[in-house]
Amino acid sequence: MYQWIYKQGVKRRNPLLPVAESFLQETDTWTRAELEKYQLEKLQELVHWAYENSAYYKKLFDETGVHPDDIRELNDLQIIPPITKKILLAENEAIHATASFERLIFSETSGSTGSPLTFHRNLEWDARHRAAIHRGYNWYGIKPWHRNGYFWGYNLDVKKHWKLKMMDKLVNRFRIFSYETDEINAFIKKLKRADYLEGYSSMIYHIAQKIEREDLPIRANLKMIKGTSEKIFDSYQPTVEKVFGRKIISEYGATETGIIAFECPDGNMHMTMENVIVEVIDGEIYVTNLFSKSFPIIRYALGDYVELDTETKCSCGREHTIVKSVIGRIGKEILGEQETYPSFIFYYIFKNIVMDGGEAIGYQVLQHEKGHLEFRLEPHLSAHTRSRLETEIVKYFATDMTYEISEGATFYRDGGKLKDFVSFIETV
Ligand SMILES: [Zn+2]
């Protein structure tokens, strides 16, 4: 029945989805060379399209002396100036293609700060994005209509709550809204027949912790647990695996770019090379969305620091480039008395401790004033780990920073999302 409902929904929402899905199924086994050849073809098509249909790109290319025919190989992409979120907002209308589309899907990104970005996506863009997610599911033997539990929904009013429950029924989904024991028990009952879980990783972890602490009996046979929207800390994994039988896997992407990478069962995030071209310059990611015809996104500075691995051959056999890690968001910087520092330093501080054979620590760092940091740590540390941590802090900040460390701490939430670094200092 759910399969039928799902298929009716696809017909109505986006009839191009099945074609995109079977294409991505086929290209899943392509070699790197085949993938890159395909990327170049699609890139050339997109660049021509943007030049002919988008007032913004026409002007940009003319002003910078770029002609679409100049793109002869993937590296030639570098002659096109990057685009930022600021430009997407300011030049929104001029970027939108003037060509007419049979149908467009309205999209909105909910940035935690500033005005939301809105744009229209053509059907092929939407189909490719969703097909990429579905291919990832398929790696775990999951179909989109399979039964799933959803960890989402902070601050919901009751009316919305009911509406969501109805929607959830239609798509074979059940949801957990709070950390109340009654609700967790009801959730556990439903787990028996669930194929996968997804949602905020911090919530998955906290529910797992509570189940473990209260020794609630659980029977589940999950094929996948997927974390979305926020950072998945290494420190979550042991408890989640113990309670739910699987680790949390990651998916990386954004509304503007679509899915950039999806973690395979062998533990590597593979880039969706059929849909996007990724460049990393000075650690920052730039994404070209190859199917963004209605609102061309070429060399978009997404705002993350990432590491790629083009050498390792994943044991799963896929040749799609590996996104080794998404290190952190660009933006809020750490302010010392004298210097400023990128926020990904925290990633390295805690990673170094793990690499040294130490434990993975759940952490959050807050900055309320210049030259001072508040480290909030979830566990209580051994004397050895604590001194390791202090050594690391001094290694990166020397005397430019004072700090305090609270152990067994609770984390600050910015809306629903949990961030590893929160700065309360207003900068211009
Ligand atoms: Zn793999």
CSV table of C-alpha atoms and ligand atoms in Angstrom, one decimal:
chain,number,residue,atom,x,y,z
A,1,MET,CA,0.0,0.0,0.0
A,2,TYR,CA,2.7,2.5,0.9
A,3,GLN,CA,4.5,1.8,-2.3
A,4,TRP,CA,1.3,2.6,-4.2
A,5,ILE,CA,0.8,5.9,-2.2
A,6,TYR,CA,4.4,6.8,-2.8
A,7,LYS,CA,4.2,6.1,-6.6
A,8,GLN,CA,1.0,8.2,-6.9
A,9,GLY,CA,2.8,11.0,-5.0
A,10,VAL,CA,5.8,10.9,-7.4
A,11,LYS,CA,3.6,11.1,-10.5
A,12,ARG,CA,2.0,14.2,-9.1
A,13,ARG,CA,5.0,15.9,-7.7
A,14,ASN,CA,7.8,15.1,-10.1
A,15,PRO,CA,7.3,12.6,-13.0
A,16,LEU,CA,11.1,12.9,-13.9
A,17,LEU,CA,12.1,11.1,-10.7
A,18,PRO,CA,12.0,7.5,-11.9
A,19,VAL,CA,14.3,8.3,-14.9
A,20,ALA,CA,16.8,10.1,-12.6
A,21,GLU,CA,16.8,7.2,-10.3
A,22,SER,CA,17.5,4.6,-12.9
A,23,PHE,CA,20.3,6.8,-14.3
A,24,LEU,CA,22.0,7.1,-11.0
A,25,GLN,CA,21.7,3.4,-10.5
A,26,GLU,CA,23.6,2.9,-13.7
A,27,THR,CA,26.3,5.4,-13.0
A,28,ASP,CA,26.9,4.0,-9.5
A,29,THR,CA,29.4,1.6,-11.1
A,30,TRP,CA,31.0,4.1,-13.5
A,31,THR,CA,34.7,4.7,-13.4
A,32,ARG,CA,36.2,8.1,-12.3
A,33,ALA,CA,37.1,8.8,-15.9
A,34,GLU,CA,33.5,8.1,-17.1
A,35,LEU,CA,32.1,10.3,-14.3
A,36,GLU,CA,34.4,13.2,-15.1
A,37,LYS,CA,33.6,13.0,-18.8
A,38,TYR,CA,30.0,13.2,-18.0
A,39,GLN,CA,30.6,16.1,-15.6
A,40,LEU,CA,32.4,18.1,-18.3
A,41,GLU,CA,29.5,17.6,-20.8
A,42,LYS,CA,27.0,18.7,-18.2
A,43,LEU,CA,29.1,21.6,-17.2
A,44,GLN,CA,29.5,22.9,-20.7
A,45,GLU,CA,25.7,22.6,-21.2
A,46,LEU,CA,25.1,24.5,-18.0
A,47,VAL,CA,27.5,27.3,-18.7
A,48,HIS,CA,26.0,27.8,-22.2
A,49,TRP,CA,22.6,27.8,-20.7
A,50,ALA,CA,23.4,30.3,-18.0
A,51,TYR,CA,25.0,32.6,-20.5
A,52,GLU,CA,22.0,32.5,-22.8
A,53,ASN,CA,19.2,32.5,-20.1
A,54,SER,CA,20.4,34.3,-17.0
A,55,ALA,CA,20.9,38.1,-17.1
A,56,TYR,CA,23.3,37.9,-14.2
A,57,TYR,CA,25.7,35.3,-15.8
A,58,LYS,CA,25.5,37.1,-19.2
A,59,LYS,CA,26.7,40.2,-17.5
A,60,LEU,CA,29.3,38.4,-15.4
A,61,PHE,CA,30.8,36.5,-18.3
A,62,ASP,CA,30.9,39.6,-20.5
A,63,GLU,CA,32.5,41.7,-17.9
A,64,THR,CA,35.1,39.1,-17.0
A,65,GLY,CA,35.8,38.2,-20.6
A,66,VAL,CA,34.6,34.6,-20.3
A,67,HIS,CA,32.9,32.8,-23.1
A,68,PRO,CA,31.1,29.5,-22.5
A,69,ASP,CA,33.2,27.9,-25.2
A,70,ASP,CA,36.3,28.6,-23.0
A,71,ILE,CA,35.3,25.6,-20.8
A,72,ARG,CA,37.2,22.8,-22.5
A,73,GLU,CA,38.1,20.8,-19.4
A,74,LEU,CA,36.9,20.6,-15.8
A,75,ASN,CA,39.8,22.8,-14.6
A,76,ASP,CA,38.6,25.6,-16.9
A,77,LEU,CA,35.8,26.2,-14.4
A,78,GLN,CA,38.2,28.3,-12.4
A,79,ILE,CA,38.0,31.2,-14.9
A,80,ILE,CA,34.4,31.8,-13.7
A,81,PRO,CA,34.2,34.0,-10.6
A,82,PRO,CA,32.5,32.2,-7.7
A,83,ILE,CA,29.1,33.0,-6.4
A,84,THR,CA,28.1,33.6,-2.8
A,85,LYS,CA,24.9,33.5,-0.8
A,86,LYS,CA,25.1,37.3,-0.6
A,87,ILE,CA,25.0,37.4,-4.5
A,88,LEU,CA,22.2,34.8,-4.6
A,89,LEU,CA,20.2,37.1,-2.4
A,90,ALA,CA,21.1,40.5,-4.0
A,91,GLU,CA,20.9,39.4,-7.6
A,92,ASN,CA,18.1,36.9,-7.1
A,93,GLU,CA,15.9,38.0,-10.0
A,94,ALA,CA,18.8,38.5,-12.5
A,95,ILE,CA,20.1,35.0,-11.7
A,96,HIS,CA,16.8,33.3,-12.4
A,97,ALA,CA,16.6,32.0,-16.0
A,98,THR,CA,14.2,33.8,-18.3
A,99,ALA,CA,13.4,30.6,-20.2
A,100,SER,CA,10.0,29.2,-19.5
A,101,PHE,CA,9.7,25.9,-17.7
A,102,GLU,CA,6.8,23.6,-17.6
A,103,ARG,CA,6.8,23.6,-13.9
A,104,LEU,CA,9.0,24.9,-11.1
A,105,ILE,CA,9.3,24.1,-7.4
A,106,PHE,CA,9.5,26.9,-4.9
A,107,SER,CA,12.4,26.5,-2.5
A,108,GLU,CA,13.4,28.3,0.6
A,109,THR,CA,16.5,27.9,2.8
A,110,SER,CA,16.1,28.7,6.4
A,111,GLY,CA,19.3,30.4,7.4
A,112,SER,CA,19.6,30.9,11.1
A,113,THR,CA,20.7,34.4,10.5
A,114,GLY,CA,19.8,37.0,7.8
A,115,SER,CA,17.0,36.8,5.3
A,116,PRO,CA,15.9,33.5,3.8
A,117,LEU,CA,17.0,32.7,0.3
A,118,THR,CA,14.2,31.8,-2.1
A,119,PHE,CA,14.4,30.4,-5.6
A,120,HIS,CA,12.7,28.1,-8.1
A,121,ARG,CA,14.0,24.7,-9.0
A,122,ASN,CA,13.3,23.0,-12.3
A,123,LEU,CA,11.9,19.5,-12.2
A,124,GLU,CA,15.2,17.8,-13.4
A,125,TRP,CA,17.1,19.6,-10.5
A,126,ASP,CA,14.6,18.3,-8.0
A,127,ALA,CA,14.5,14.8,-9.5
A,128,ARG,CA,18.3,14.5,-9.4
A,129,HIS,CA,18.5,15.7,-5.8
A,130,ARG,CA,15.9,13.2,-4.7
A,131,ALA,CA,17.3,10.4,-6.8
A,132,ALA,CA,20.7,10.9,-5.1
A,133,ILE,CA,19.1,10.5,-1.7
A,134,HIS,CA,17.2,7.4,-2.9
A,135,ARG,CA,20.4,5.9,-4.3
A,136,GLY,CA,22.0,6.3,-0.9
A,137,TYR,CA,19.0,4.5,0.7
A,138,ASN,CA,19.3,1.8,-1.8
A,139,TRP,CA,22.9,1.1,-0.7
A,140,TYR,CA,21.3,0.0,2.5
A,141,GLY,CA,18.5,-2.0,0.9
A,142,ILE,CA,15.9,0.7,1.7
A,143,LYS,CA,13.1,2.0,-0.5
A,144,PRO,CA,11.6,5.4,0.1
A,145,TRP,CA,8.3,3.9,1.2
A,146,HIS,CA,9.8,1.7,3.9
A,147,ARG,CA,8.8,2.3,7.5
A,148,ASN,CA,10.9,4.9,9.3
A,149,GLY,CA,11.2,6.7,12.5
A,150,TYR,CA,11.9,10.4,12.5
A,151,PHE,CA,13.8,12.4,15.2
A,152,TRP,CA,12.6,15.9,14.6
A,153,GLY,CA,10.2,18.5,15.7
A,154,TYR,CA,11.2,20.9,18.4
A,155,ASN,CA,8.8,23.7,19.6
A,156,LEU,CA,5.8,22.4,17.7
A,157,ASP,CA,2.4,23.7,18.5
A,158,VAL,CA,-0.4,21.1,19.0
A,159,LYS,CA,-2.2,21.9,15.7
A,160,LYS,CA,0.9,21.3,13.6
A,161,HIS,CA,1.6,18.2,15.6
A,162,TRP,CA,-1.6,16.6,14.4
A,163,LYS,CA,-1.1,17.7,10.8
A,164,LEU,CA,2.3,16.1,10.9
A,165,LYS,CA,1.0,12.9,12.3
A,166,MET,CA,-1.5,12.6,9.4
A,167,MET,CA,1.3,13.3,6.9
A,168,ASP,CA,3.5,10.8,8.6
A,169,LYS,CA,0.9,8.1,8.3
A,170,LEU,CA,0.8,8.5,4.6
A,171,VAL,CA,4.5,8.2,4.1
A,172,ASN,CA,4.9,5.3,6.6
A,173,ARG,CA,6.7,7.4,9.1
A,174,PHE,CA,6.5,7.7,12.9
A,175,ARG,CA,8.0,10.5,14.8
A,176,ILE,CA,9.4,11.3,18.3
A,177,PHE,CA,8.7,14.7,19.6
A,178,SER,CA,10.1,14.8,23.1
A,179,TYR,CA,12.3,13.1,25.6
A,180,GLU,CA,9.4,12.0,27.9
A,181,THR,CA,9.6,8.3,28.9
A,182,ASP,CA,6.1,7.6,27.8
A,183,GLU,CA,6.8,8.9,24.4
A,184,ILE,CA,10.1,7.0,24.2
A,185,ASN,CA,8.3,3.8,25.1
A,186,ALA,CA,5.7,4.3,22.4
A,187,PHE,CA,8.5,5.0,20.0
A,188,ILE,CA,10.3,1.8,21.0
A,189,LYS,CA,7.2,-0.2,20.3
A,190,LYS,CA,7.1,1.1,16.8
A,191,LEU,CA,10.8,0.4,16.3
A,192,LYS,CA,10.2,-3.3,15.9
A,193,ARG,CA,8.8,-2.9,12.4
A,194,ALA,CA,11.0,0.0,11.3
A,195,ASP,CA,13.6,-0.3,8.5
A,196,TYR,CA,15.5,2.9,9.2
A,197,LEU,CA,15.7,6.1,11.4
A,198,GLU,CA,16.7,9.6,10.5
A,199,GLY,CA,16.8,13.0,12.0
A,200,TYR,CA,18.9,15.3,14.2
A,201,SER,CA,21.9,13.3,15.4
A,202,SER,CA,21.9,15.0,18.8
A,203,MET,CA,18.4,13.8,19.4
A,204,ILE,CA,19.1,10.3,18.2
A,205,TYR,CA,22.0,10.2,20.6
A,206,HIS,CA,20.1,11.6,23.6
A,207,ILE,CA,17.2,9.2,23.1
A,208,ALA,CA,19.7,6.3,22.9
A,209,GLN,CA,21.3,7.5,26.1
A,210,LYS,CA,18.0,7.6,27.9
A,211,ILE,CA,17.0,4.2,26.6
A,212,GLU,CA,20.4,2.9,27.9
A,213,ARG,CA,20.2,4.6,31.3
A,214,GLU,CA,16.7,3.5,32.0
A,215,ASP,CA,17.4,0.0,30.6
A,216,LEU,CA,14.3,0.1,28.4
A,217,PRO,CA,13.9,-3.2,26.4
A,218,ILE,CA,14.3,-2.6,22.7
A,219,ARG,CA,13.9,-4.8,19.7
A,220,ALA,CA,14.9,-3.4,16.4
A,221,ASN,CA,16.4,-4.6,13.1
A,222,LEU,CA,17.4,-1.3,11.4
A,223,LYS,CA,19.2,-1.2,8.1
A,224,MET,CA,20.2,2.5,8.4
A,225,ILE,CA,20.3,5.4,10.8
A,226,LYS,CA,20.9,8.7,9.0
A,227,GLY,CA,21.8,12.0,10.7
A,228,THR,CA,20.7,15.2,9.0
A,229,SER,CA,21.2,18.9,9.4
A,230,GLU,CA,23.8,19.0,12.2
A,231,LYS,CA,27.2,17.7,13.0
A,232,ILE,CA,27.5,14.1,14.0
A,233,PHE,CA,30.0,13.9,16.8
A,234,ASP,CA,32.1,10.7,17.1
A,235,SER,CA,31.2,10.6,20.7
A,236,TYR,CA,27.6,9.7,19.8
A,237,GLN,CA,28.5,6.5,17.9
A,238,PRO,CA,29.2,4.0,20.7
A,239,THR,CA,25.9,4.6,22.5
A,240,VAL,CA,23.8,4.8,19.4
A,241,GLU,CA,25.4,1.6,18.0
A,242,LYS,CA,24.9,-0.2,21.3
A,243,VAL,CA,21.2,0.8,21.6
A,244,PHE,CA,20.0,0.8,18.0
A,245,GLY,CA,22.5,-1.7,16.6
A,246,ARG,CA,24.0,0.7,14.0
A,247,LYS,CA,26.1,3.8,13.7
A,248,ILE,CA,24.7,7.1,12.4
A,249,ILE,CA,25.7,7.7,8.8
A,250,SER,CA,25.9,11.1,7.2
A,251,GLU,CA,24.5,12.8,4.2
A,252,TYR,CA,26.0,16.1,3.1
A,253,GLY,CA,24.2,18.8,1.0
A,254,ALA,CA,22.2,22.0,1.0
A,255,THR,CA,19.0,23.2,-0.7
A,256,GLU,CA,21.0,25.3,-3.2
A,257,THR,CA,23.4,22.5,-4.1
A,258,GLY,CA,21.3,19.3,-3.6
A,259,ILE,CA,23.0,16.2,-2.2
A,260,ILE,CA,26.8,16.6,-2.4
A,261,ALA,CA,27.7,13.3,-0.7
A,262,PHE,CA,26.2,10.2,0.9
A,263,GLU,CA,28.0,7.8,3.2
A,264,CYS,CA,28.3,4.2,1.9
A,265,PRO,CA,28.0,1.1,4.0
A,266,ASP,CA,31.8,0.9,4.1
A,267,GLY,CA,32.0,4.2,5.9
A,268,ASN,CA,33.1,6.7,3.2
A,269,MET,CA,31.0,9.7,2.0
A,270,HIS,CA,30.9,9.5,-1.8
A,271,MET,CA,30.4,12.6,-3.8
A,272,THR,CA,27.3,12.7,-6.1
A,273,MET,CA,29.6,13.5,-9.1
A,274,GLU,CA,26.7,13.0,-11.5
A,275,ASN,CA,24.9,16.1,-10.1
A,276,VAL,CA,27.6,18.4,-8.7
A,277,ILE,CA,31.2,19.5,-9.3
A,278,VAL,CA,33.1,20.2,-6.1
A,279,GLU,CA,36.2,22.3,-5.8
A,280,VAL,CA,38.1,22.8,-2.6
A,281,ILE,CA,40.2,26.0,-2.5
A,282,ASP,CA,42.1,26.8,0.7
A,283,GLY,CA,40.0,24.3,2.5
A,284,GLU,CA,36.7,25.9,1.4
A,285,ILE,CA,34.1,24.1,-0.7
A,286,TYR,CA,32.7,25.5,-4.0
A,287,VAL,CA,29.8,23.7,-5.6
A,288,THR,CA,28.5,23.7,-9.1
A,289,ASN,CA,25.0,22.2,-9.4
A,290,LEU,CA,24.9,20.7,-12.9
A,291,PHE,CA,21.1,20.7,-13.1
A,292,SER,CA,20.3,24.2,-11.7
A,293,LYS,CA,18.9,25.5,-15.0
A,294,SER,CA,16.1,27.7,-13.5
A,295,PHE,CA,18.5,29.3,-11.0
A,296,PRO,CA,22.1,28.5,-12.2
A,297,ILE,CA,24.5,27.9,-9.3
A,298,ILE,CA,28.0,27.8,-10.6
A,299,ARG,CA,31.0,27.8,-8.2
A,300,TYR,CA,28.9,28.4,-5.1
A,301,ALA,CA,30.8,29.2,-1.9
A,302,LEU,CA,28.7,27.1,0.4
A,303,GLY,CA,30.4,28.2,3.5
A,304,ASP,CA,32.0,24.9,4.8
A,305,TYR,CA,35.5,23.8,5.3
A,306,VAL,CA,35.9,20.3,3.9
A,307,GLU,CA,38.6,17.7,3.1
A,308,LEU,CA,38.5,15.6,0.0
A,309,ASP,CA,40.3,12.3,-0.6
A,310,THR,CA,40.9,11.6,-4.2
A,311,GLU,CA,43.4,8.8,-3.6
A,312,THR,CA,41.7,6.2,-1.5
A,313,LYS,CA,39.8,3.4,-3.3
A,314,CYS,CA,36.8,2.6,-1.2
A,315,SER,CA,36.3,-1.1,-0.5
A,316,CYS,CA,32.7,-0.7,-1.7
A,317,GLY,CA,34.1,-0.3,-5.2
A,318,ARG,CA,32.6,3.1,-6.0
A,319,GLU,CA,35.0,5.5,-7.7
A,320,HIS,CA,33.1,8.6,-6.8
A,321,THR,CA,35.4,11.0,-4.9
A,322,ILE,CA,35.4,10.7,-1.1
A,323,VAL,CA,34.5,13.6,1.0
A,324,LYS,CA,36.7,12.8,4.0
A,325,SER,CA,35.3,15.3,6.4
A,326,VAL,CA,33.1,18.3,6.7
A,327,ILE,CA,35.2,20.2,9.2
A,328,GLY,CA,33.0,23.1,10.0
A,329,ARG,CA,31.2,26.2,9.0
A,330,ILE,CA,33.0,29.2,7.8
A,331,GLY,CA,31.8,32.4,9.4
A,332,LYS,CA,31.9,33.0,13.1
A,333,GLU,CA,35.5,33.2,14.0
A,334,ILE,CA,37.2,32.7,17.3
A,335,LEU,CA,38.4,36.0,18.7
A,336,GLY,CA,41.6,36.0,20.8
A,337,GLU,CA,43.0,39.0,22.5
A,338,GLN,CA,45.3,39.6,19.6
A,339,GLU,CA,44.4,37.2,16.8
A,340,THR,CA,41.4,35.7,15.1
A,341,TYR,CA,41.1,32.0,14.5
A,342,PRO,CA,38.9,29.8,12.3
A,343,SER,CA,36.3,27.8,14.2
A,344,PHE,CA,37.5,24.5,12.8
A,345,ILE,CA,40.4,24.6,15.3
A,346,PHE,CA,38.0,22.9,17.8
A,347,TYR,CA,37.6,20.0,15.3
A,348,TYR,CA,41.4,19.5,15.4
A,349,ILE,CA,41.7,19.9,19.2
A,350,PHE,CA,39.3,17.1,19.9
A,351,LYS,CA,40.4,15.0,16.9
A,352,ASN,CA,44.0,15.1,18.1
A,353,ILE,CA,42.9,13.7,21.5
A,354,VAL,CA,41.2,10.8,19.7
A,355,MET,CA,44.1,10.2,17.4
A,356,ASP,CA,46.3,10.0,20.5
A,357,GLY,CA,44.2,7.1,21.7
A,358,GLY,CA,42.0,9.2,23.9
A,359,GLU,CA,38.2,9.1,24.1
A,360,ALA,CA,35.8,10.9,21.7
A,361,ILE,CA,34.4,13.8,23.7
A,362,GLY,CA,31.0,15.5,23.1
A,363,TYR,CA,31.8,19.2,23.2
A,364,GLN,CA,30.6,22.6,22.6
A,365,VAL,CA,32.5,25.8,22.8
A,366,LEU,CA,30.9,29.2,23.6
A,367,GLN,CA,32.4,32.6,23.3
A,368,HIS,CA,30.8,35.5,25.1
A,369,GLU,CA,33.8,37.8,25.1
A,370,LYS,CA,37.0,38.4,23.2
A,371,GLY,CA,40.0,36.4,24.5
A,372,HIS,CA,37.9,33.9,26.5
A,373,LEU,CA,36.3,30.5,25.7
A,374,GLU,CA,33.9,28.4,27.6
A,375,PHE,CA,34.4,24.7,26.8
A,376,ARG,CA,31.3,22.6,27.7
A,377,LEU,CA,32.0,18.9,27.7
A,378,GLU,CA,29.4,16.2,28.0
A,379,PRO,CA,31.4,13.6,29.9
A,380,HIS,CA,33.5,13.9,33.1
A,381,LEU,CA,37.1,13.6,32.1
A,382,SER,CA,39.9,11.6,33.6
A,383,ALA,CA,42.8,13.7,34.9
A,384,HIS,CA,44.9,12.5,32.0
A,385,THR,CA,42.4,13.5,29.3
A,386,ARG,CA,41.8,16.8,31.0
A,387,SER,CA,45.5,17.7,30.9
A,388,ARG,CA,45.6,16.5,27.3
A,389,LEU,CA,42.8,18.9,26.4
A,390,GLU,CA,44.5,21.8,28.2
A,391,THR,CA,47.7,21.0,26.3
A,392,GLU,CA,45.8,21.1,23.0
A,393,ILE,CA,44.1,24.4,23.8
A,394,VAL,CA,47.4,26.0,24.7
A,395,LYS,CA,49.0,24.6,21.5
A,396,TYR,CA,46.5,26.5,19.3
A,397,PHE,CA,45.9,29.7,21.3
A,398,ALA,CA,49.1,30.0,23.4
A,399,THR,CA,48.5,33.0,25.8
A,400,ASP,CA,46.1,34.7,23.5
A,401,MET,CA,43.1,33.0,25.1
A,402,THR,CA,41.8,32.3,28.6
A,403,TYR,CA,39.4,29.4,29.0
A,404,GLU,CA,37.1,27.5,31.4
A,405,ILE,CA,36.1,23.9,31.1
A,406,SER,CA,32.9,22.6,32.5
A,407,GLU,CA,32.4,18.8,32.6
A,408,GLY,CA,29.1,17.0,32.6
A,409,ALA,CA,27.6,20.1,31.0
A,410,THR,CA,24.5,20.7,28.9
A,411,PHE,CA,24.7,22.3,25.5
A,412,TYR,CA,23.3,25.5,24.3
A,413,ARG,CA,20.8,25.2,21.4
A,414,ASP,CA,20.4,27.8,18.7
A,415,GLY,CA,16.8,27.1,17.7
A,416,GLY,CA,16.6,23.4,17.2
A,417,LYS,CA,20.2,22.9,16.0
A,418,LEU,CA,23.2,22.0,18.0
A,419,LYS,CA,26.4,23.6,16.9
A,420,ASP,CA,29.9,22.9,18.1
A,421,PHE,CA,30.9,26.6,18.3
A,422,VAL,CA,28.6,29.4,19.2
A,423,SER,CA,29.8,33.0,19.3
A,424,PHE,CA,27.8,35.7,21.0
A,425,ILE,CA,30.1,38.4,19.9
A,426,GLU,CA,28.6,40.7,17.2
A,427,THR,CA,31.0,41.3,14.4
A,428,VAL,CA,30.5,43.5,11.4
B,1,ZN,ZN,32.3,3.4,-0.5
